[in-house]
Amino acid sequence: MSRKPEYDTQVQRYLQASIDAVKAVRTIYTDANFTEAEVLSNVSGVYLIFFYNANGKLFTYIGESDNVYKRWKQHRYGIQSLKKTLYNKFRRHLGTNDISNIAFVLLERDLDDQSARLYRETYNIYKFKSRNYSLNSKNCSSRLRCPDGTHGRCRTWLSYKVVDEKVVLLVFGKSINKNCNLTFVIK
Ligand SMILES: [Zn+2]
């Protein structure tokens, strides 16, 4: 799928279905119940932020943290304040700095190992199309390392396979270190 406007309906339908699947099994936090998210203090994981703009278009952002609640509070503050590039993008799509309809949901929890979080972050950025379609500016963090652990940055790309007639996303990483060049599946 691409950014081409003719694919908008298709991508929006796909995104909405992905969100519905998450809603069925996870607590969604908005302004109305945000204080309850305090249970996620010191909980590590990968999260999704989503909202609809004035035209009903869905936007997504994927992030990771070792303290999800604290990070979400920073995001909420950042969107309301008038600084920072990331939050300019949020406000531009939102059309306001009113955060009451921004939804936060923890997708995967208890990922204390940062490397594991970065892999799951990248996987979910592809899954929720946050890079091509929405608010993430990169497909993978510059902190993401190859499984070797010591080499520098990687590039990533999306592929897929069909298993039992279902499409399964397959995200690849490749070390850009010349002595490594390892290609690996990001799980
Ligand atoms: Zn390597």
JSON list of N, CA, C and O and ligand atoms in Angstrom, two decimals, residues 146-152 175 177 180-182, ligand 1:
[
{"chain": "A", "resi": 146, "resn": "CYS", "atom": "N", "xyz": [21.50, -5.04, 14.93]},
{"chain": "A", "resi": 146, "resn": "CYS", "atom": "CA", "xyz": [21.35, -6.40, 14.41]},
{"chain": "A", "resi": 146, "resn": "CYS", "atom": "C", "xyz": [21.47, -7.37, 15.60]},
{"chain": "A", "resi": 146, "resn": "CYS", "atom": "O", "xyz": [21.92, -6.98, 16.67]},
{"chain": "A", "resi": 147, "resn": "PRO", "atom": "N", "xyz": [21.03, -8.63, 15.41]},
{"chain": "A", "resi": 147, "resn": "PRO", "atom": "CA", "xyz": [21.00, -9.57, 16.55]},
{"chain": "A", "resi": 147, "resn": "PRO", "atom": "C", "xyz": [22.36, -9.75, 17.21]},
{"chain": "A", "resi": 147, "resn": "PRO", "atom": "O", "xyz": [22.45, -10.17, 18.36]},
{"chain": "A", "resi": 148, "resn": "ASP", "atom": "N", "xyz": [23.40, -9.45, 16.48]},
{"chain": "A", "resi": 148, "resn": "ASP", "atom": "CA", "xyz": [24.76, -9.49, 17.03]},
{"chain": "A", "resi": 148, "resn": "ASP", "atom": "C", "xyz": [24.88, -8.55, 18.23]},
{"chain": "A", "resi": 148, "resn": "ASP", "atom": "O", "xyz": [25.61, -8.83, 19.18]},
{"chain": "A", "resi": 149, "resn": "GLY", "atom": "N", "xyz": [24.18, -7.45, 18.16]},
{"chain": "A", "resi": 149, "resn": "GLY", "atom": "CA", "xyz": [24.08, -6.57, 19.31]},
{"chain": "A", "resi": 149, "resn": "GLY", "atom": "C", "xyz": [25.09, -5.44, 19.36]},
{"chain": "A", "resi": 149, "resn": "GLY", "atom": "O", "xyz": [24.85, -4.41, 19.97]},
{"chain": "A", "resi": 150, "resn": "THR", "atom": "N", "xyz": [26.23, -5.63, 18.72]},
{"chain": "A", "resi": 150, "resn": "THR", "atom": "CA", "xyz": [27.28, -4.62, 18.84]},
{"chain": "A", "resi": 150, "resn": "THR", "atom": "C", "xyz": [27.38, -3.74, 17.59]},
{"chain": "A", "resi": 150, "resn": "THR", "atom": "O", "xyz": [27.96, -2.67, 17.63]},
{"chain": "A", "resi": 151, "resn": "HIS", "atom": "N", "xyz": [26.85, -4.23, 16.46]},
{"chain": "A", "resi": 151, "resn": "HIS", "atom": "CA", "xyz": [26.97, -3.46, 15.22]},
{"chain": "A", "resi": 151, "resn": "HIS", "atom": "C", "xyz": [26.03, -2.28, 15.20]},
{"chain": "A", "resi": 151, "resn": "HIS", "atom": "O", "xyz": [25.05, -2.23, 15.95]},
{"chain": "A", "resi": 152, "resn": "GLY", "atom": "N", "xyz": [26.32, -1.37, 14.28]},
{"chain": "A", "resi": 152, "resn": "GLY", "atom": "CA", "xyz": [25.54, -0.14, 14.19]},
{"chain": "A", "resi": 152, "resn": "GLY", "atom": "C", "xyz": [24.19, -0.33, 13.54]},
{"chain": "A", "resi": 152, "resn": "GLY", "atom": "O", "xyz": [23.57, -1.37, 13.66]},
{"chain": "A", "resi": 175, "resn": "SER", "atom": "N", "xyz": [21.80, -5.42, 8.70]},
{"chain": "A", "resi": 175, "resn": "SER", "atom": "CA", "xyz": [22.86, -4.60, 9.27]},
{"chain": "A", "resi": 175, "resn": "SER", "atom": "C", "xyz": [23.56, -3.85, 8.14]},
{"chain": "A", "resi": 175, "resn": "SER", "atom": "O", "xyz": [23.84, -4.42, 7.08]},
{"chain": "A", "resi": 177, "resn": "ASN", "atom": "N", "xyz": [26.45, -2.55, 8.62]},
{"chain": "A", "resi": 177, "resn": "ASN", "atom": "CA", "xyz": [27.88, -2.73, 8.91]},
{"chain": "A", "resi": 177, "resn": "ASN", "atom": "C", "xyz": [28.48, -3.65, 7.85]},
{"chain": "A", "resi": 177, "resn": "ASN", "atom": "O", "xyz": [28.03, -4.78, 7.66]},
{"chain": "A", "resi": 180, "resn": "CYS", "atom": "N", "xyz": [29.39, -7.17, 8.55]},
{"chain": "A", "resi": 180, "resn": "CYS", "atom": "CA", "xyz": [28.30, -8.00, 9.05]},
{"chain": "A", "resi": 180, "resn": "CYS", "atom": "C", "xyz": [27.32, -8.31, 7.93]},
{"chain": "A", "resi": 180, "resn": "CYS", "atom": "O", "xyz": [27.23, -9.44, 7.49]},
{"chain": "A", "resi": 181, "resn": "ASN", "atom": "N", "xyz": [26.61, -7.29, 7.46]},
{"chain": "A", "resi": 181, "resn": "ASN", "atom": "CA", "xyz": [25.65, -7.45, 6.37]},
{"chain": "A", "resi": 181, "resn": "ASN", "atom": "C", "xyz": [24.56, -8.48, 6.63]},
{"chain": "A", "resi": 181, "resn": "ASN", "atom": "O", "xyz": [23.93, -8.97, 5.70]},
{"chain": "A", "resi": 182, "resn": "LEU", "atom": "N", "xyz": [24.40, -8.84, 7.87]},
{"chain": "A", "resi": 182, "resn": "LEU", "atom": "CA", "xyz": [23.43, -9.87, 8.24]},
{"chain": "A", "resi": 182, "resn": "LEU", "atom": "C", "xyz": [21.99, -9.43, 7.93]},
{"chain": "A", "resi": 182, "resn": "LEU", "atom": "O", "xyz": [21.60, -8.32, 8.28]},
{"chain": "B", "resi": 1, "resn": "ZN", "atom": "ZN", "xyz": [25.74, -7.20, 12.69]}
]
